[in-house]
Coordinates of C-alpha atoms and ligand atoms in Angstrom, one line a residue:
M1 CA -28.9 62.4 1.3
T2 CA -31.6 65.0 0.6
T3 CA -31.6 67.2 3.6
P4 CA -35.1 68.6 4.5
I5 CA -33.6 71.9 5.6
R6 CA -31.9 74.2 3.1
F7 CA -30.6 77.8 3.7
E8 CA -30.6 80.1 0.7
L9 CA -28.4 83.2 1.1
I10 CA -30.0 86.1 -0.7
K11 CA -27.5 88.9 0.2
T12 CA -25.1 90.2 2.8
C13 CA -25.5 93.7 4.2
R14 CA -22.6 95.9 2.9
Q15 CA -22.6 97.9 6.1
T16 CA -22.4 94.9 8.5
G17 CA -21.9 91.1 8.3
A18 CA -25.7 90.6 8.5
R19 CA -27.3 88.1 6.0
L20 CA -30.7 88.1 4.3
G21 CA -31.7 84.5 3.7
I22 CA -34.5 82.1 3.2
L23 CA -34.8 79.0 5.4
H24 CA -36.5 76.2 3.4
T25 CA -38.2 73.6 5.6
P26 CA -40.8 70.8 4.9
H27 CA -43.4 73.1 6.3
G28 CA -42.6 76.2 4.3
S29 CA -39.9 78.7 3.5
F30 CA -39.2 81.7 5.8
E31 CA -37.0 84.7 5.5
T32 CA -34.1 85.2 7.9
P33 CA -33.0 86.8 10.2
M34 CA -36.0 85.5 12.0
F35 CA -37.4 85.5 15.5
M36 CA -38.9 82.1 16.6
P37 CA -41.6 82.4 19.4
V38 CA -41.2 79.7 22.1
G39 CA -44.1 77.3 22.7
T40 CA -42.5 75.2 25.5
L41 CA -45.5 72.8 26.0
A42 CA -46.8 72.8 22.4
T43 CA -48.4 76.3 22.7
V44 CA -47.0 79.8 22.5
K45 CA -48.6 80.7 25.8
T46 CA -52.1 82.3 25.4
L47 CA -51.7 82.7 21.6
S48 CA -53.6 80.7 18.9
P49 CA -51.9 79.4 15.7
E50 CA -54.1 81.8 13.7
E51 CA -52.8 84.8 15.7
L52 CA -49.2 83.6 15.3
K53 CA -49.8 83.3 11.5
E54 CA -51.4 86.8 11.2
M55 CA -48.4 88.3 12.9
G56 CA -46.0 86.5 10.6
A57 CA -44.5 83.8 12.7
G58 CA -42.8 81.1 10.6
V59 CA -40.9 78.7 12.8
I60 CA -41.9 78.2 16.5
L61 CA -40.1 76.3 19.2
S62 CA -41.2 73.5 21.5
N63 CA -39.2 71.7 24.2
T64 CA -38.0 68.1 24.1
Y65 CA -37.6 67.7 27.9
H66 CA -41.0 69.2 28.8
L67 CA -43.0 67.3 26.1
W68 CA -41.2 64.0 27.1
L69 CA -42.5 64.5 30.6
R70 CA -45.9 65.8 29.6
P71 CA -47.9 64.5 27.7
G72 CA -45.1 62.1 26.6
H73 CA -43.6 61.9 23.1
D74 CA -45.5 58.7 22.5
I75 CA -48.8 60.5 22.7
V76 CA -47.6 63.3 20.4
A77 CA -46.4 60.6 17.9
E78 CA -49.9 58.9 18.1
A79 CA -51.5 62.3 17.3
G80 CA -49.4 62.4 14.1
G81 CA -46.6 64.5 15.5
L82 CA -46.4 68.1 16.9
H83 CA -47.8 69.8 13.8
A84 CA -51.0 67.8 14.0
F85 CA -51.2 67.8 17.8
M86 CA -51.0 71.6 18.0
N87 CA -52.6 72.5 14.7
W88 CA -49.5 74.4 13.4
D89 CA -48.6 73.8 9.8
R90 CA -45.6 76.0 9.5
G91 CA -42.1 75.3 10.9
I92 CA -41.3 73.7 14.3
L93 CA -37.9 73.4 16.0
T94 CA -37.4 71.4 19.2
D95 CA -34.6 72.3 21.6
S96 CA -34.0 70.5 24.9
G97 CA -35.8 73.1 26.9
G98 CA -34.1 71.6 29.8
F99 CA -30.8 73.4 29.7
Q100 CA -31.7 74.8 33.1
V101 CA -32.2 71.3 34.4
F102 CA -29.2 69.7 32.7
S103 CA -26.7 72.5 33.3
L104 CA -27.8 74.6 36.1
S105 CA -29.5 72.3 38.7
E106 CA -27.3 70.9 41.4
F107 CA -29.0 67.5 41.1
R108 CA -27.5 66.7 37.8
R109 CA -24.5 64.4 37.0
I110 CA -23.0 64.3 33.6
E111 CA -21.3 61.1 32.4
E112 CA -20.0 60.0 29.0
E113 CA -23.2 58.0 28.5
G114 CA -25.5 60.9 29.3
V115 CA -27.0 63.1 32.0
Y116 CA -28.6 62.0 35.3
F117 CA -30.9 64.5 36.8
R118 CA -34.3 65.0 38.5
N119 CA -37.8 65.5 37.1
H120 CA -38.5 69.1 38.0
L121 CA -42.2 68.2 38.6
N122 CA -41.9 65.3 41.1
G123 CA -38.2 64.8 41.8
D124 CA -38.0 61.4 40.1
K125 CA -34.6 60.3 38.8
L126 CA -34.2 60.8 35.0
F127 CA -31.6 60.0 32.5
L128 CA -31.1 61.5 29.0
S129 CA -28.6 60.5 26.4
P130 CA -27.9 61.7 22.9
E131 CA -29.7 58.6 21.6
K132 CA -32.8 59.2 23.9
A133 CA -32.9 62.9 23.0
V134 CA -32.9 62.1 19.3
E135 CA -35.5 59.3 19.8
I136 CA -37.9 61.8 21.5
Q137 CA -37.4 64.5 18.8
N138 CA -37.9 61.9 16.1
A139 CA -41.2 61.0 17.7
L140 CA -42.2 64.7 18.2
G141 CA -41.6 65.2 14.5
A142 CA -40.3 68.8 14.4
D143 CA -38.7 70.1 11.2
I144 CA -35.5 71.0 13.0
I145 CA -34.1 69.1 16.0
M146 CA -31.1 69.8 18.1
A147 CA -28.1 67.6 19.0
F148 CA -27.8 66.8 22.7
D149 CA -25.1 68.9 24.2
E150 CA -23.9 70.2 27.5
C151 CA -24.5 73.9 28.0
P152 CA -21.9 74.7 30.7
P153 CA -22.8 77.3 33.3
Y154 CA -21.2 80.8 33.0
P155 CA -18.4 81.2 33.9
A156 CA -16.6 77.9 33.5
T157 CA -12.8 77.3 33.6
Y158 CA -10.9 76.6 30.4
E159 CA -10.1 73.0 31.6
Y160 CA -13.8 72.3 32.4
M161 CA -14.9 73.8 29.1
K162 CA -12.3 71.8 27.1
Q163 CA -13.5 68.4 28.3
S164 CA -17.1 69.5 28.0
I165 CA -16.9 70.5 24.3
E166 CA -15.0 67.3 23.5
R167 CA -17.8 65.3 25.0
T168 CA -20.4 67.5 23.3
S169 CA -18.7 66.7 20.0
R170 CA -18.7 62.9 20.7
W171 CA -22.4 63.3 21.7
A172 CA -23.1 65.1 18.4
E173 CA -21.7 62.2 16.4
R174 CA -23.9 59.8 18.5
C175 CA -26.9 61.9 17.6
L176 CA -26.2 61.7 13.9
K177 CA -25.9 57.9 14.2
A178 CA -29.2 57.7 16.2
H179 CA -31.2 60.0 13.9
R180 CA -33.9 57.9 12.4
R181 CA -35.6 60.5 10.1
P182 CA -32.7 62.4 8.4
N183 CA -34.8 63.0 5.2
E184 CA -37.7 64.6 7.2
Q185 CA -36.0 66.4 10.1
G186 CA -32.8 68.5 10.0
L187 CA -30.5 67.8 12.9
F188 CA -28.5 70.9 13.9
G189 CA -25.2 70.7 15.8
I190 CA -24.6 73.1 18.7
V191 CA -21.2 74.8 19.0
Q192 CA -20.0 75.3 22.5
G193 CA -16.8 76.6 24.0
G194 CA -17.9 79.5 26.3
E195 CA -15.8 82.7 25.9
Y196 CA -12.7 80.8 24.8
E197 CA -11.8 81.4 21.2
E198 CA -9.6 78.3 20.9
L199 CA -12.4 76.1 22.3
R200 CA -15.0 77.7 20.0
R201 CA -12.7 76.9 17.1
Q202 CA -12.2 73.3 18.2
S203 CA -16.0 72.8 18.7
A204 CA -16.9 74.4 15.4
R205 CA -14.2 72.4 13.6
D206 CA -15.5 69.1 15.1
L207 CA -19.2 69.9 14.2
V208 CA -18.5 71.3 10.7
S209 CA -16.6 68.1 9.9
L210 CA -19.8 66.2 10.7
D211 CA -21.6 68.2 8.0
F212 CA -24.9 69.2 9.8
P213 CA -27.6 71.0 7.8
G214 CA -27.5 73.8 10.3
Y215 CA -25.6 75.0 13.3
A216 CA -26.5 76.6 16.7
V217 CA -24.3 78.8 18.8
G218 CA -24.9 77.5 22.3
G219 CA -23.6 78.4 25.7
L220 CA -24.6 82.0 25.4
S221 CA -27.4 84.1 27.0
V222 CA -26.5 82.3 30.2
G223 CA -25.6 85.3 32.3
E224 CA -22.6 86.6 30.5
P225 CA -22.3 90.3 29.8
K226 CA -23.6 91.4 26.3
E227 CA -20.1 92.5 25.4
V228 CA -18.9 88.9 26.0
M229 CA -21.7 87.5 23.8
N230 CA -20.9 89.9 21.0
R231 CA -17.2 89.1 21.1
V232 CA -17.9 85.3 21.1
L233 CA -20.2 85.8 18.1
E234 CA -17.6 87.8 16.3
F235 CA -15.1 85.0 16.3
T236 CA -17.6 82.1 16.1
T237 CA -20.0 82.8 13.3
P238 CA -17.2 83.1 10.7
L239 CA -16.2 79.5 11.5
L240 CA -19.5 78.2 10.4
P241 CA -20.4 77.5 6.7
A242 CA -21.9 80.5 4.9
D243 CA -24.4 78.3 3.2
K244 CA -25.9 76.9 6.4
P245 CA -28.3 78.5 8.9
R246 CA -26.9 79.8 12.1
Y247 CA -29.1 79.8 15.2
L248 CA -28.3 81.7 18.4
M249 CA -30.1 79.9 21.2
G250 CA -32.1 81.7 23.8
V251 CA -31.7 85.2 22.4
G252 CA -33.3 87.6 23.0
S253 CA -33.9 91.2 23.8
P254 CA -34.3 93.7 20.9
D255 CA -30.7 94.9 21.1
S256 CA -29.3 91.4 21.2
L257 CA -31.3 90.4 18.1
I258 CA -30.0 93.3 16.2
D259 CA -26.4 92.8 17.4
G260 CA -26.7 89.0 16.7
A261 CA -27.9 89.7 13.1
I262 CA -25.0 92.1 12.5
R263 CA -22.7 89.3 13.6
G264 CA -24.1 86.8 11.1
I265 CA -26.9 85.0 13.0
D266 CA -30.0 83.9 11.1
M267 CA -32.3 82.4 13.7
F268 CA -33.2 83.5 17.3
D269 CA -35.5 82.2 20.0
C270 CA -36.4 83.6 23.4
V271 CA -39.2 83.2 26.0
L272 CA -38.9 87.0 26.8
P273 CA -41.9 88.3 24.9
T274 CA -44.5 85.9 26.5
R275 CA -42.7 85.7 29.8
I276 CA -42.4 89.4 30.5
G277 CA -45.9 89.8 28.8
R278 CA -47.3 87.6 31.6
N279 CA -46.2 90.1 34.3
G280 CA -47.4 93.1 32.3
T281 CA -44.2 94.4 30.8
V282 CA -44.2 95.3 27.1
M283 CA -41.6 96.2 24.6
T284 CA -42.4 99.3 22.7
S285 CA -40.4 101.4 20.2
E286 CA -39.7 103.9 23.0
G287 CA -38.4 101.2 25.4
R288 CA -40.1 99.0 28.0
V289 CA -43.4 99.9 29.5
V290 CA -44.5 98.3 32.9
I291 CA -48.2 98.7 32.4
K292 CA -49.1 98.2 36.1
N293 CA -47.5 101.6 36.9
A294 CA -50.0 104.1 38.2
Q295 CA -48.9 106.6 35.6
Y296 CA -50.9 104.6 33.0
A297 CA -54.2 104.5 34.9
R298 CA -55.7 107.3 32.8
D299 CA -53.5 106.8 29.7
F300 CA -55.9 106.1 26.9
S301 CA -53.2 105.8 24.2
P302 CA -52.0 102.4 22.8
L303 CA -49.2 100.5 24.3
D304 CA -47.0 101.6 21.5
P305 CA -48.0 104.6 19.3
H306 CA -45.9 103.2 16.4
C307 CA -47.3 99.7 16.5
D308 CA -50.2 98.5 14.3
C309 CA -50.8 95.2 16.0
Y310 CA -54.3 94.0 17.1
T311 CA -53.6 95.1 20.7
C312 CA -52.4 98.6 19.8
R313 CA -55.2 99.2 17.3
N314 CA -58.0 98.3 19.7
Y315 CA -57.0 98.7 23.3
T316 CA -55.6 101.4 25.6
R317 CA -52.9 101.3 28.2
A318 CA -55.5 102.2 30.9
Y319 CA -57.6 99.2 29.9
I320 CA -54.7 96.7 29.7
R321 CA -53.4 98.0 33.0
H322 CA -56.9 97.4 34.5
L323 CA -57.0 93.8 33.2
I324 CA -53.4 93.0 34.4
K325 CA -54.1 94.5 37.8
C326 CA -57.3 92.4 38.1
D327 CA -55.4 89.3 36.9
E328 CA -57.8 89.0 33.9
T329 CA -56.5 86.4 31.4
F330 CA -57.4 88.6 28.5
G331 CA -54.8 91.1 29.7
I332 CA -51.8 88.8 29.3
R333 CA -53.2 87.7 26.0
L334 CA -53.0 91.3 24.8
T335 CA -49.5 91.9 26.2
S336 CA -48.2 88.6 24.8
Y337 CA -49.7 89.2 21.4
H338 CA -48.0 92.7 21.3
N339 CA -44.6 91.5 22.5
V340 CA -44.4 88.6 20.0
Y341 CA -45.6 90.9 17.2
F342 CA -43.0 93.5 18.2
L343 CA -40.0 91.1 17.9
I344 CA -41.4 89.6 14.7
K345 CA -41.8 93.0 13.2
L346 CA -38.4 94.1 14.5
M347 CA -36.9 91.2 12.4
E348 CA -38.8 92.5 9.4
Q349 CA -37.2 95.9 9.8
V350 CA -33.8 94.2 10.2
R351 CA -34.3 92.3 6.9
Q352 CA -35.4 95.5 5.2
A353 CA -32.3 97.3 6.5
I354 CA -30.1 94.5 5.1
R355 CA -31.8 94.8 1.7
E356 CA -30.9 98.5 1.8
D357 CA -27.4 98.0 3.2
R358 CA -28.1 100.2 6.2
L359 CA -28.3 97.9 9.2
A360 CA -25.7 99.9 11.2
D361 CA -27.8 103.0 10.6
F362 CA -31.0 101.2 11.7
R363 CA -29.2 100.0 14.8
E364 CA -28.3 103.6 15.6
E365 CA -31.9 104.8 15.1
F366 CA -33.5 101.9 17.0
F367 CA -31.1 102.1 20.0
E368 CA -31.6 105.9 20.2
R369 CA -35.4 105.7 20.2
Y370 CA -35.6 102.5 22.4
G371 CA -33.2 104.1 24.9
F372 CA -30.3 101.6 24.7
N373 CA -27.0 103.2 25.6
K374 CA -24.7 103.9 22.8
P375 CA -22.3 101.1 21.7
Ligands
LIG401 C1 -32.3 67.9 22.8 C2 -31.2 68.7 23.0 C3 -31.1 70.1 22.6 O1 -30.2 70.7 23.4 C4 -30.4 72.1 23.6 O2 -31.4 72.7 23.4 N1 -29.2 72.6 24.0 C5 -29.0 73.9 24.4 N2 -30.0 74.7 24.7 C6 -29.7 76.0 25.1 C7 -30.8 76.9 25.4 C8 -30.5 78.2 25.9 N3 -31.2 79.2 26.3 C9 -30.4 80.2 26.6 N4 -30.7 81.4 27.2 C10 -32.1 81.7 27.6 N5 -29.1 79.9 26.4 C11 -29.1 78.6 25.9 C12 -28.1 77.8 25.5 C13 -28.4 76.5 25.1 C14 -27.3 75.6 24.8 O3 -26.1 75.9 24.8 N6 -27.7 74.3 24.4

């Protein structure tokens, strides 16, 4: 079967386990490691496709659960799929977007057939199964879709986690069988197992035997300490095929992106840049800046002196602070633009450091300047 998603490994950093690669999709080829901005409801909040393109975004995310509820996957399909609907002609990946609902809400009940839970908008009873999740994603038409899994809360007991990953593996097989468009959309399996090496091995073994075109590492960035995430990655990514893309779901902050790349991750997504941007917090090369602080009232310098983005070339901290304080929409557009640009450019620097076999040195320099504590 010709798979629509192909990962091309260009080189591995000699200082670390990081990989430089190219992700080939039906909507273009994009270098990895890559950061994928999140557009939950078919828009990366406040930013236009043109702005996302000019900053270098390649693949963006949308959420199966949210689009199923609003506007409905049938309407998106009638529009010709997500690319046509949102006027985005590069890569799209759909994840569930409901992992909070499925895993973290007390109203959910998980059975072999699927998950019973409540509509977060109106409380209606809902049911999602592996087959339904694939049907919705087939209708949405993303280039990469995700297998329906359980993302257990952190922490979870070994016993709970063991029966959860075994069900997730059975669900993954059901997703493969239900997938109606395997030549147009790549279906990724999601490895679970929490912090338990034996269960991560079992989950990876099950999914690799099903030969997915790509693999996600799930169950992380759910409240565990960063050391736990890094340790889990250290023993999980080597279990995944070197010639397939590896996607760390829901990550993340600048330090986690660098540490994930060092541990062999190729794809990242996180709502952080637009979410914190909306409350006026920006990531800069010297660490986070909370623009509402009074100290910036007369600060006529850019958000980040080392950034060449549209926001930093044209506006000052004082002006952006004023807009955010006055709840002016243009303010969160400027902070969101800068934050997404910052993470996309960070991944460009990571890729360059891999080319030069110096990602460990880059980590040192970046952590020092950003203010992250030493390893
Ligand atoms: C259609 C079905 C597709 O299913 C999924 O998208 N499943 C899934 N999503 C996740 C999302 C996460 N966000 C974070 N942190 C912000 N951690 C995450 C972990 C997972 C995960 O283990 N699984």
